Tab-separated table of C-alpha atoms in Angstrom:
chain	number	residue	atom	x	y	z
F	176	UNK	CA	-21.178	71.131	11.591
F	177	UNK	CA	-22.017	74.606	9.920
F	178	UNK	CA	-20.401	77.570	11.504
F	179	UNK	CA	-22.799	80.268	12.637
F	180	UNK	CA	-22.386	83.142	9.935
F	181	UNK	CA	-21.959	86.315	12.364
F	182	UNK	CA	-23.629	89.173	10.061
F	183	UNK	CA	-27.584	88.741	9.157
F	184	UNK	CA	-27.422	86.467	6.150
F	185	UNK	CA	-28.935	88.950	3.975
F	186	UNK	CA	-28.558	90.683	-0.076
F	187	UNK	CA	-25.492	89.171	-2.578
F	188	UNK	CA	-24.866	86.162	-0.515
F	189	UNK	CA	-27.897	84.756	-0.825
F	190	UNK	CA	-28.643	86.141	-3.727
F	191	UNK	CA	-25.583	84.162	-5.302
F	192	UNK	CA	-26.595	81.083	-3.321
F	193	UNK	CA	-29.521	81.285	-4.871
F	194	UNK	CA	-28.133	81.828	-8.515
F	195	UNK	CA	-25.817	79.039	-8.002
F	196	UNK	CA	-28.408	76.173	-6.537
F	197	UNK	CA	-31.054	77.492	-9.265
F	198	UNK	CA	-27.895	77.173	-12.162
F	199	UNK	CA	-26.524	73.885	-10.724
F	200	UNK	CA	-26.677	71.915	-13.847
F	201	UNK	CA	-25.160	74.476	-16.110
F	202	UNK	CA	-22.958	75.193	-13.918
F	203	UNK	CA	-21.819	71.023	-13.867
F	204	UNK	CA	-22.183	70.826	-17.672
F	205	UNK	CA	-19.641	74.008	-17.504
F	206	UNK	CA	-17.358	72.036	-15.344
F	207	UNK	CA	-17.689	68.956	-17.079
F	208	UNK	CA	-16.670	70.485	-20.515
F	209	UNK	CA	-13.602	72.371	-19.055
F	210	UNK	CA	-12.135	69.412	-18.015
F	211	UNK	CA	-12.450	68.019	-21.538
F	212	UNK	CA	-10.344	70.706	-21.978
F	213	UNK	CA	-7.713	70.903	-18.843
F	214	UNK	CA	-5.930	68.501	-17.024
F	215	UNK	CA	-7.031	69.092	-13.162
F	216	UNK	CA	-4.001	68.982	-11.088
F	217	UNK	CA	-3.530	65.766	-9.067
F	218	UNK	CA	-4.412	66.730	-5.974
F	219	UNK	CA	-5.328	70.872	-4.375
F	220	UNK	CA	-6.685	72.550	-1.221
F	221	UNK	CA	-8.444	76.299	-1.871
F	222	UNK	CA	-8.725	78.321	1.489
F	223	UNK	CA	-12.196	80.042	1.274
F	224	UNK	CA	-13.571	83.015	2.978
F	225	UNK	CA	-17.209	83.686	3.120
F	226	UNK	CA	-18.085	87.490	4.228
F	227	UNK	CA	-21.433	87.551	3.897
F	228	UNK	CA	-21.560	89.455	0.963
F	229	UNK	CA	-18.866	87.452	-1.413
F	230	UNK	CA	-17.534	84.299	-1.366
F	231	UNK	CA	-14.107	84.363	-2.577
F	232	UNK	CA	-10.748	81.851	-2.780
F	233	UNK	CA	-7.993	83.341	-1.295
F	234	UNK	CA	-5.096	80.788	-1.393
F	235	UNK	CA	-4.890	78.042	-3.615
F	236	UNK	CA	-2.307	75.090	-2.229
F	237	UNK	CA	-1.213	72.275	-5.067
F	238	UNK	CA	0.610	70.286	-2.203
F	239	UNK	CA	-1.960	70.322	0.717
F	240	UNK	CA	-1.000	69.525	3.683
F	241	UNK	CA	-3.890	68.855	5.822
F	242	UNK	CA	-5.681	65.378	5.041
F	243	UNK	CA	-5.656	64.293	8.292
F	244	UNK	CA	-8.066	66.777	8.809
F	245	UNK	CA	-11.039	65.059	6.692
F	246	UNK	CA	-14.018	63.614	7.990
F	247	UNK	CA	-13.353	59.782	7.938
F	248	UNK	CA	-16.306	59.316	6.185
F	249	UNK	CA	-15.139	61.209	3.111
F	250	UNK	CA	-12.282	58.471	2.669
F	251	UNK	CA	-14.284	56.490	-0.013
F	252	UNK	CA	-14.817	59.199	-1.550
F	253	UNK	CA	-11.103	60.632	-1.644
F	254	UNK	CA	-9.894	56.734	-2.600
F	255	UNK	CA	-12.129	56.558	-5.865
F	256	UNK	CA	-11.269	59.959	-6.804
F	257	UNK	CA	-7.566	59.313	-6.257
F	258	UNK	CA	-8.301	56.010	-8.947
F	259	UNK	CA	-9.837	58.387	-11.325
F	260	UNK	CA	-6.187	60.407	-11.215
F	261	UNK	CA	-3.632	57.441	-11.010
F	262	UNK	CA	-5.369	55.990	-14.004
F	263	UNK	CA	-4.981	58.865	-15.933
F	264	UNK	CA	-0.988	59.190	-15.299
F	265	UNK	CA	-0.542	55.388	-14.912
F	266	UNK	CA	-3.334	53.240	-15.292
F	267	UNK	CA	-1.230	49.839	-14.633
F	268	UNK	CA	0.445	51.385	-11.536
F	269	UNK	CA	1.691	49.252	-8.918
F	270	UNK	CA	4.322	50.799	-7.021
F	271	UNK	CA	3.753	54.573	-5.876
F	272	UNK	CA	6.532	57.204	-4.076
F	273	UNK	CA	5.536	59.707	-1.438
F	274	UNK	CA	7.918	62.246	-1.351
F	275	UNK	CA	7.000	64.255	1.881
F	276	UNK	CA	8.045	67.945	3.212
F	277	UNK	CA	11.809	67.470	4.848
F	278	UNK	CA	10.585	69.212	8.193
F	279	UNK	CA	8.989	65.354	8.740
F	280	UNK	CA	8.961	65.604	12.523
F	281	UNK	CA	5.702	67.385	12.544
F	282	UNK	CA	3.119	65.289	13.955
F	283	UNK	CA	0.372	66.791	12.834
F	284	UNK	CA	1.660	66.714	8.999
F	285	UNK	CA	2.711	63.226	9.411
F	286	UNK	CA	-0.274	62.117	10.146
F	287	UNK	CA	-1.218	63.794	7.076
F	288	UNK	CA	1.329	61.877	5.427
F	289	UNK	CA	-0.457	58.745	6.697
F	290	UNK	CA	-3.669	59.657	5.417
F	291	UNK	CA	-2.139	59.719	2.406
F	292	UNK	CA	-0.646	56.275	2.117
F	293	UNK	CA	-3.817	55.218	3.267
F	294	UNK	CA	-5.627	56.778	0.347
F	295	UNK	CA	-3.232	55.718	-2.180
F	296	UNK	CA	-3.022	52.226	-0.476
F	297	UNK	CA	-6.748	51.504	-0.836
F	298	UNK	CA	-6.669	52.075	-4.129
F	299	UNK	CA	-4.297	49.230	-4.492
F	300	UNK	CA	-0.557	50.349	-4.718
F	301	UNK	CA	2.433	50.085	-2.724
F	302	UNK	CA	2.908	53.200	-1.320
F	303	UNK	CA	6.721	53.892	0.420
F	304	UNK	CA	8.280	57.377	1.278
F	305	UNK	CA	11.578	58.778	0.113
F	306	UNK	CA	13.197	62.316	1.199
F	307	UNK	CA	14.866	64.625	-0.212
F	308	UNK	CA	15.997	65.341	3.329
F	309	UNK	CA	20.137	65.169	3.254
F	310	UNK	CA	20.149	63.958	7.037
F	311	UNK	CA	17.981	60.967	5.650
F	312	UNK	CA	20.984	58.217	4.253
F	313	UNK	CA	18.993	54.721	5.851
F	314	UNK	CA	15.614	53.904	6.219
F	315	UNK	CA	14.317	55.880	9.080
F	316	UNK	CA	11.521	55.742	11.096
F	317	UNK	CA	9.288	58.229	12.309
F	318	UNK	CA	6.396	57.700	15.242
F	319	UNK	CA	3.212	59.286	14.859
F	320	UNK	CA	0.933	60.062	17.574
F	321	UNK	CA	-1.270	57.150	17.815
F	322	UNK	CA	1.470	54.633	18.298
F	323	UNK	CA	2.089	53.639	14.739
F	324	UNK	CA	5.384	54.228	12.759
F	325	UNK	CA	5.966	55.700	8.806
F	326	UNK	CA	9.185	54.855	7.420
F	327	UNK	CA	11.128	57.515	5.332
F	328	UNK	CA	13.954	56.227	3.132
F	329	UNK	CA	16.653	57.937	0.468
F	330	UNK	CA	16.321	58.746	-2.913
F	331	UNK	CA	18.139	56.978	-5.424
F	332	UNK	CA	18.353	57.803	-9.196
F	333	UNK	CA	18.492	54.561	-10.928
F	334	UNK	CA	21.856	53.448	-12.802
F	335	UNK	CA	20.967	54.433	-15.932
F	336	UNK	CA	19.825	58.130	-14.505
F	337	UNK	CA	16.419	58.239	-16.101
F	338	UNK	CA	14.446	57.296	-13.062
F	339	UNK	CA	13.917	57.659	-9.495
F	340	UNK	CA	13.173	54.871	-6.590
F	341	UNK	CA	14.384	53.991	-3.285
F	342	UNK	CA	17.357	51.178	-3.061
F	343	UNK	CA	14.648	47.834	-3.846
F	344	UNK	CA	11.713	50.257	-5.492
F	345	UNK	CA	10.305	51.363	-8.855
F	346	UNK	CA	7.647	53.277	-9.182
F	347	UNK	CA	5.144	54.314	-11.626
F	348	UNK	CA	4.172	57.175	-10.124
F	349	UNK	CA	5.995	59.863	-7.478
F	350	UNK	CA	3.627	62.018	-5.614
F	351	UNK	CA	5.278	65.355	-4.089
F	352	UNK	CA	4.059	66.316	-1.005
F	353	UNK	CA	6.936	68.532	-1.039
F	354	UNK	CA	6.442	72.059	-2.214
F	355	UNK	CA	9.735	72.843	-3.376
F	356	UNK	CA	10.423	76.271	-1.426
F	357	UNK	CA	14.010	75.882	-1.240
F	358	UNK	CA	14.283	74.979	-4.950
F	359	UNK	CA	14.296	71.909	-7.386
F	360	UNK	CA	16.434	69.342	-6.170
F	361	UNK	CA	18.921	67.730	-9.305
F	362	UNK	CA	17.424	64.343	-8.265
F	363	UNK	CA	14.200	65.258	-9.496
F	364	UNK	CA	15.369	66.768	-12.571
F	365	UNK	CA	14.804	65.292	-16.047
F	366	UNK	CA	12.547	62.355	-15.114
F	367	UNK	CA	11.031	61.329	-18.699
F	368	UNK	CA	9.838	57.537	-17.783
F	369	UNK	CA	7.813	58.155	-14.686
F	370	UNK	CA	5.238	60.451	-13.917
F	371	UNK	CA	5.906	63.151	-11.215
F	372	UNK	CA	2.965	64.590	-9.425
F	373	UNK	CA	2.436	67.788	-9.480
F	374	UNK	CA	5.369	68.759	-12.176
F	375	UNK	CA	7.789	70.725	-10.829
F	376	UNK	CA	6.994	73.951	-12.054
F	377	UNK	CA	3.953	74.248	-9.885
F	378	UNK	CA	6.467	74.252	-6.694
F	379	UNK	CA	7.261	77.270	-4.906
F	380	UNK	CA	10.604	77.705	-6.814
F	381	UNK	CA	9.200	78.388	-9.939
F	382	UNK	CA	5.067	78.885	-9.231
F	383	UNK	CA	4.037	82.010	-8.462
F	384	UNK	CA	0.670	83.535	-7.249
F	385	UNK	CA	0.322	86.338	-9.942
F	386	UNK	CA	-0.284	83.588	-12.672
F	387	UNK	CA	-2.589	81.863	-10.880
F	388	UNK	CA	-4.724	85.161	-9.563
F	389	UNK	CA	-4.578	86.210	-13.181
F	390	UNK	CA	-5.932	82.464	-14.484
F	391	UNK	CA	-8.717	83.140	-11.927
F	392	UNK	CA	-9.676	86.390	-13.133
F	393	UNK	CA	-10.606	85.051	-16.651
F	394	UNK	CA	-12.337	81.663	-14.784
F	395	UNK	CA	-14.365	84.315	-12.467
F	396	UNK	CA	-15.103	86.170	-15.348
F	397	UNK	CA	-16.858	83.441	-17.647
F	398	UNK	CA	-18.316	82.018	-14.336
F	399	UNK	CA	-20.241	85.242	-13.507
F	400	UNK	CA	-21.146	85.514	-17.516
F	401	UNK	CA	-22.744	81.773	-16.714
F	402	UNK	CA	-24.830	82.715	-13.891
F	403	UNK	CA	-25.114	86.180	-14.300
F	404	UNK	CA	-23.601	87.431	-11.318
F	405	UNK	CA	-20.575	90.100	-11.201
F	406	UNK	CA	-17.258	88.411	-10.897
F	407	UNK	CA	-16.432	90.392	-8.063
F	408	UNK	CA	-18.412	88.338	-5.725
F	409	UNK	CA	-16.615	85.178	-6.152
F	410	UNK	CA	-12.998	86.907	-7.019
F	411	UNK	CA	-10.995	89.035	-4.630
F	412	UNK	CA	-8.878	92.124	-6.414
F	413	UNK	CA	-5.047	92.015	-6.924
F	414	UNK	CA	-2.454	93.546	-8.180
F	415	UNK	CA	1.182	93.154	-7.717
F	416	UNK	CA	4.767	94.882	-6.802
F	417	UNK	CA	7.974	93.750	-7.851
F	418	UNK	CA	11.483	94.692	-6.884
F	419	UNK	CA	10.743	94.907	-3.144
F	420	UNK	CA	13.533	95.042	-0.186
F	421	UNK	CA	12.102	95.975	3.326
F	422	UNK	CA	15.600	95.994	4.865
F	423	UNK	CA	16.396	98.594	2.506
F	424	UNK	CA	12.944	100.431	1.865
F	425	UNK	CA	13.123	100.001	-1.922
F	426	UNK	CA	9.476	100.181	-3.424
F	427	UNK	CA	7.548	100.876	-0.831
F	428	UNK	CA	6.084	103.594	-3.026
F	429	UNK	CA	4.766	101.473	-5.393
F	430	UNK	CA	3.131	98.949	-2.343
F	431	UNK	CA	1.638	102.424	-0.975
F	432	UNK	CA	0.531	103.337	-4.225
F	433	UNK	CA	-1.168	99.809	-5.642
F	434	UNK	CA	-2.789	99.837	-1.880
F	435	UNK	CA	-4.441	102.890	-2.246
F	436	UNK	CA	-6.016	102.600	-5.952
F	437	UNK	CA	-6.946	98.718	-4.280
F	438	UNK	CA	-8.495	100.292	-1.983
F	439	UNK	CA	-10.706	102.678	-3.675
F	440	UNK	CA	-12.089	99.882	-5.845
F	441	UNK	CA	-13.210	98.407	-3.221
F	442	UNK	CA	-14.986	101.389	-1.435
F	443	UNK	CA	-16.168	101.892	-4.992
F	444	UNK	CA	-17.520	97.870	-4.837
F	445	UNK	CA	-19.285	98.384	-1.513
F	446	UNK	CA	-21.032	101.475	-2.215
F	447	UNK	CA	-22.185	100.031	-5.256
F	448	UNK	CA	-23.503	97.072	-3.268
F	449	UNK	CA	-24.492	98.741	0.033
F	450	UNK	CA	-21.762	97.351	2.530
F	451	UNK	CA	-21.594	99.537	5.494
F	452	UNK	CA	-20.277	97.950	8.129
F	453	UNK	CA	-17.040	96.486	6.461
F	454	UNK	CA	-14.341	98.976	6.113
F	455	UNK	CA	-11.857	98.155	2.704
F	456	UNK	CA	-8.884	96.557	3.729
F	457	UNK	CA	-6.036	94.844	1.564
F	458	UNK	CA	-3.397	91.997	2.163
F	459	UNK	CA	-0.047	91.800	1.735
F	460	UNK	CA	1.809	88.568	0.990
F	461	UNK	CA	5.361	87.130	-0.876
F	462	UNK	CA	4.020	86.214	-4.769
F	463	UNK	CA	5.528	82.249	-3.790
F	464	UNK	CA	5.649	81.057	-0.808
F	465	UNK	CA	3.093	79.299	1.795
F	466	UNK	CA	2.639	77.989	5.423
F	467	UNK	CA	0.775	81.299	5.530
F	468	UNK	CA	4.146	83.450	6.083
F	469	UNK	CA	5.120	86.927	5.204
F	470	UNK	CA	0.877	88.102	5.381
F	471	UNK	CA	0.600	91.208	6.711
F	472	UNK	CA	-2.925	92.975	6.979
F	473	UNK	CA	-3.408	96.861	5.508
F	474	UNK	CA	-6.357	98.917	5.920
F	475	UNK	CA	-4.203	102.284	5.074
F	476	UNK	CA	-1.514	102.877	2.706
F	477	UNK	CA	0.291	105.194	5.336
F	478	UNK	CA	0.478	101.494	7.346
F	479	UNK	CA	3.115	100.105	4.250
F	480	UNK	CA	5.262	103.187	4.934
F	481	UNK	CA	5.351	103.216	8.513
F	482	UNK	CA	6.006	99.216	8.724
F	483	UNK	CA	8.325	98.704	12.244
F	484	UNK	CA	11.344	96.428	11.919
F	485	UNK	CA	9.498	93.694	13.024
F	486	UNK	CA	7.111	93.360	10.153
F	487	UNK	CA	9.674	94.277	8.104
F	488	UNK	CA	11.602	91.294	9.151
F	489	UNK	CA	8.102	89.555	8.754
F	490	UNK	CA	7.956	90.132	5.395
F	491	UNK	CA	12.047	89.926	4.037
F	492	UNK	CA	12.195	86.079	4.113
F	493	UNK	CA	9.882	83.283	4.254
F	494	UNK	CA	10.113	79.297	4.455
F	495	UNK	CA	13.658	78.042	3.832
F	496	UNK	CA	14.919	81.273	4.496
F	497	UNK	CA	13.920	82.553	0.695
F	498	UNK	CA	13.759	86.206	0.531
F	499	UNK	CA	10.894	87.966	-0.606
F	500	UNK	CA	11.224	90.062	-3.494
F	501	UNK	CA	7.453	90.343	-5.206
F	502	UNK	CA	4.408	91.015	-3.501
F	503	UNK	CA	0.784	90.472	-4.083
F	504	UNK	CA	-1.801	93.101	-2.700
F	505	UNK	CA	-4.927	91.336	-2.066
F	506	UNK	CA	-8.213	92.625	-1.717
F	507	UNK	CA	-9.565	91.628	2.253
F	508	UNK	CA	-12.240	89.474	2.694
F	509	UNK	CA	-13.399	89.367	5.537
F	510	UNK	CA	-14.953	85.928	7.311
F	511	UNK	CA	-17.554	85.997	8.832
F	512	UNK	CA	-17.982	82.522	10.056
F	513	UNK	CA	-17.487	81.545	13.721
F	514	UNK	CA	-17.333	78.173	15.834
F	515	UNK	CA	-17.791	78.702	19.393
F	516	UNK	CA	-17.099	82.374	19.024
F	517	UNK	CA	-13.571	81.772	17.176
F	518	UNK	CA	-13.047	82.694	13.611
F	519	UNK	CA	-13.352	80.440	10.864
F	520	UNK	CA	-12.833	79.998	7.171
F	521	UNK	CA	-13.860	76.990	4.954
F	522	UNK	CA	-10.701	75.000	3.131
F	523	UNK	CA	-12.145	72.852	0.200
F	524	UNK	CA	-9.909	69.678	-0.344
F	525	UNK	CA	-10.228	67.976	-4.301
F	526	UNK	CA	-8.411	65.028	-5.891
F	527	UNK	CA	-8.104	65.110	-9.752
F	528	UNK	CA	-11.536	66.927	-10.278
F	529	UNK	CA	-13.507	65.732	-7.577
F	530	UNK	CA	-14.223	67.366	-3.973
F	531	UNK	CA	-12.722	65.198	-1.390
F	532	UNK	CA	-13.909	67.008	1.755
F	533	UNK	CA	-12.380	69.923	3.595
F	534	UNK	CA	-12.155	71.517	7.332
F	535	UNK	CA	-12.969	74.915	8.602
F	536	UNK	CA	-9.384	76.381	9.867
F	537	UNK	CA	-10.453	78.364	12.995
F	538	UNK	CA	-8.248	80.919	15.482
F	539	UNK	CA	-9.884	81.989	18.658
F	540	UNK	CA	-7.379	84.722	18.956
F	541	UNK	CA	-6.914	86.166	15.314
F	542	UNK	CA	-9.993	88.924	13.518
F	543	UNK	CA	-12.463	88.408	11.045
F	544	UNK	CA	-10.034	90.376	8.588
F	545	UNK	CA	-6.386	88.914	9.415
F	546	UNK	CA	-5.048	85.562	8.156
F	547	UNK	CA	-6.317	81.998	10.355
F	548	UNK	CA	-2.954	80.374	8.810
F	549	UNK	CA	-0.988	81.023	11.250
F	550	UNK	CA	0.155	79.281	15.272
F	551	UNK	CA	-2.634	78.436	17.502
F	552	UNK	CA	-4.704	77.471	14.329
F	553	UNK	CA	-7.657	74.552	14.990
F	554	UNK	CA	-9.082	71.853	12.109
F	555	UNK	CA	-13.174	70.791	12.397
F	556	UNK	CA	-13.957	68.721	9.635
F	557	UNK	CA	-16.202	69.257	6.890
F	558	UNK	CA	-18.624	66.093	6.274
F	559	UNK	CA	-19.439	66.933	2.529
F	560	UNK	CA	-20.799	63.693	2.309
F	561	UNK	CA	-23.776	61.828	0.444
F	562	UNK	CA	-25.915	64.010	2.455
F	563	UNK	CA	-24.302	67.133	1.386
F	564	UNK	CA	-23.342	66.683	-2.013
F	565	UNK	CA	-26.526	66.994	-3.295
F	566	UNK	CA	-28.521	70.561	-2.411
F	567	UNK	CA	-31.672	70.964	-1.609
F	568	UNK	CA	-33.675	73.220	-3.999
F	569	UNK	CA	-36.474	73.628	-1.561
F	570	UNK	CA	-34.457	75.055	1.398
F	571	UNK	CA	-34.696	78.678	2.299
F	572	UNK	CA	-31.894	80.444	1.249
F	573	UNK	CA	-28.983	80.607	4.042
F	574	UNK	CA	-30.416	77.760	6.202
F	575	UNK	CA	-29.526	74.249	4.674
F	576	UNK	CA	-25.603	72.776	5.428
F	577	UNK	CA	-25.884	70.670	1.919
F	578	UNK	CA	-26.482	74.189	-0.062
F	579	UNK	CA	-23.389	76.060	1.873
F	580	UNK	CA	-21.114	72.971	1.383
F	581	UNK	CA	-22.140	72.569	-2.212
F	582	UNK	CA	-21.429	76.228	-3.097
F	583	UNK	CA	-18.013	76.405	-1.497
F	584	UNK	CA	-17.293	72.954	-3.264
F	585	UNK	CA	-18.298	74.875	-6.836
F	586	UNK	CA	-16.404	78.621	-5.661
F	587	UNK	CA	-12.969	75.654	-4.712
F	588	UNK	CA	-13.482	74.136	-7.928
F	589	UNK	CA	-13.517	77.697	-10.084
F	590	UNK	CA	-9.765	77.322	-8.218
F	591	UNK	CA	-8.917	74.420	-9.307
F	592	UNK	CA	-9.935	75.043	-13.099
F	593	UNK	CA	-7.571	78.499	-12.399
F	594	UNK	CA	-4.958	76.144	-11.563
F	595	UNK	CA	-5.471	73.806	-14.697
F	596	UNK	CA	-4.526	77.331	-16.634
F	597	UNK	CA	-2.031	78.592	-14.406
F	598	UNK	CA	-0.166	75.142	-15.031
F	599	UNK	CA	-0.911	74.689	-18.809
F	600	UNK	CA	0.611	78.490	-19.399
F	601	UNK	CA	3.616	78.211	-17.099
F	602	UNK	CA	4.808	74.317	-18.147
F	603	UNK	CA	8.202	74.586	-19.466
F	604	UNK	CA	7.407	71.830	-21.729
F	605	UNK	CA	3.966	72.726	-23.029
F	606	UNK	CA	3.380	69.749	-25.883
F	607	UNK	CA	2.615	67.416	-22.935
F	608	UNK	CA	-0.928	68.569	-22.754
């Protein structure tokens, strides 16, 4: 299914879908020698939005949550990609450890939980789940919605303290599917033998969105050099405020002041390009943090200074109850994709270097410029498969599903080469790579 794309599909859009398809294999020789280069993180979801006149990553998640919402028929392709990374970490692995989000009860992400042990299982390990959930001290089970039952079990360091298990387990490998908001747990601390997926710097208590916009910036820039487009079309603008308390008004100044110069770059960027019937708009959200929480959308810096107490609130404290102190202004871009007349935005799911599928997120009830992350939020899954992986030169520009899907699956993957970067630059022990 290919969402109806509300404006006229006319100028940059096409213009860089036509760049792109016409520079496909430079553009996979380009990808193929960066990972010579960088280590792709294990596993990574990049939320897209497609305005008509950019295409542009706005989030990128290195603990996604959502692969229950694949196509089915992408499975094959998720299990050998998941072989390509388990034999780079541990190419004898038997034995690998889930370690899921503690808020487990959520249906919806436990089936995403059992997609995963279904991936990982095909590829031939044992796949069992531990917690770092305190309330978790036995084996527990937990019933997903189609009858059948995951088990979630304690952590246990191992007697000599240099690995980590479950009471009668080993593993090679332990996969977080935990994204560390409310900080690095001691039990996952110093683990030397095994290898822990992601590391634990690219959780939410150390990561940080600033790095990784800034790793994009330079991956947008030699992209656009490649294919000689302007950056700007596949990278959103940023910039970022530090020191912020809502409750107590300090630096709203410098929010009002970063969203008015953000602002005027982007008037500047649709003159420049003819956009008329967009007006500039920026977006506010915590520099860490996820679920889509603390976002606030700004089309006026008078709007930051003016915020009521319940955006305020809004934006002081996020999941776990961690208080916002850094903020990222975003440049707005709008989508303008629909399904059935609700909003929706293309999220591009890759293991180790490979796309594995994705879903448009849709909202009947949010806009074209506000954030589809949020309650009341719908999956319909992408089917890149065989059919779409491979575009098709002759199709007009704008009108063929395997040329949309393979563009958003090269714009996700300029993401995931960001967060190669952002990883490499921010790993407290850098002589690993």
């Amino acid at each position: 299914m290919v969402p109806h794309l509300v404006t006229a599909l006319t100028g940059p859009l096409l213009d860089l879908e036509k760049k792109i398809l016409a520079a496909t294999p430079a553009i996979e020789r380009w990808f193929r020698m960066e990972w010579q280069e960088h280590t792709p993180p294990f596993y990574c979801s990049v939320d897209l939005r497609n305005a008509g006149y950019k295409l542009a990553p706005v989030d990128t998640n290195l603990f996604p949550g959502g692969f229950n919402n694949l196509a089915t028929e992408m499975l094959p392709l998720a299990v050998q990609a998941a072989m390509a990374a388990i034999d780079k970490y541990c190419p004898d692995a038997r034995n690998l450890l889930l370690v899921p989000e503690g808020h487990t009860r959520n249906p919806h992400y436990l089936q995403n939980v059992a997609r995963l042990m279904q991936i990982f299982r095909q590829t031939g390990l044992h796949v069992r789940l531990g917690s770092l959930s305190p309330e978790i001290t036995q084996p527990t089970p937990l019933a997903l919605p189609d009858g059948n039952m995951l088990v979630v079990e304690p952590l246990v360091r191992s007697a000599n303290g240099r690995r980590v298990g479950l009471k009668d387990f080993d593993p090679c490998t332990i996969l977080l599917n935990n994204d560390l908001s409310a900080g690095i747990p001691s039990i996952l601390e110093n683990i030397h033998e095994q290898s822990l997926l992601p590391p634990l710097h690219a959780g939410w208590a150390l990561r940080r969105k600033s790095n990784h916009l800034a790793a994009y910036d330079e991956v947008a820039k030699k992209f656009g050099k490649l294919i000689d487009v302007d950056p700007w079309m596949v990278n959103p603008f940023h910039s970022k405020c530090g020191a912020i308390n809502f409750d107590e008004d300090q630096g709203v100044e410098c929010l009002a002041d970063n969203v008015t110069m953000l602002l005027a770059k982007i008037r500047k960027k649709y003159k420049e390009y003819g956009i008329k019937e967009q007006k500039p708009f920026v977006i506010l959200k915590p520099d860490a943090g996820t679920y889509g929480m603390g976002i606030l959308t700004i089309k006026d810096a008078s709007e930051v200074r003016e915020l009521n107490r319940a955006q305020r609130q809004k934006m002081s404290v996020i999941k776990d109850g961690v208080e916002i102190s850094d903020v990222i202004i975003q440049e707005g871009v709008p989508t303008f994709e629909n399904i059935k007349d609700a909003v929706a935005e293309p999220v591009v799911y890759m293991i180790d270097r490979y796309v594995v599928g994705g879903f448009y997120r849709i909202h009947a009830e949010r806009g074209i410029d506000q954030n589809l992350n949020a309650p009341g939020s719908q999956y319909v899954p992408l089917a890149f498969a065989q059919q779409h992986a491979v575009p098709d030169l002759k199709a007009k520009p704008g009108t063929a599903a395997p040329n949309r899907f393979y563009v958003y699956g090269v714009v996700a993957r300029l993401g995931l080469i960001a967060a190669s970067l952002e990883m490499e630059r921010t790993d407290p022990n850098p002589e690993v790579y």
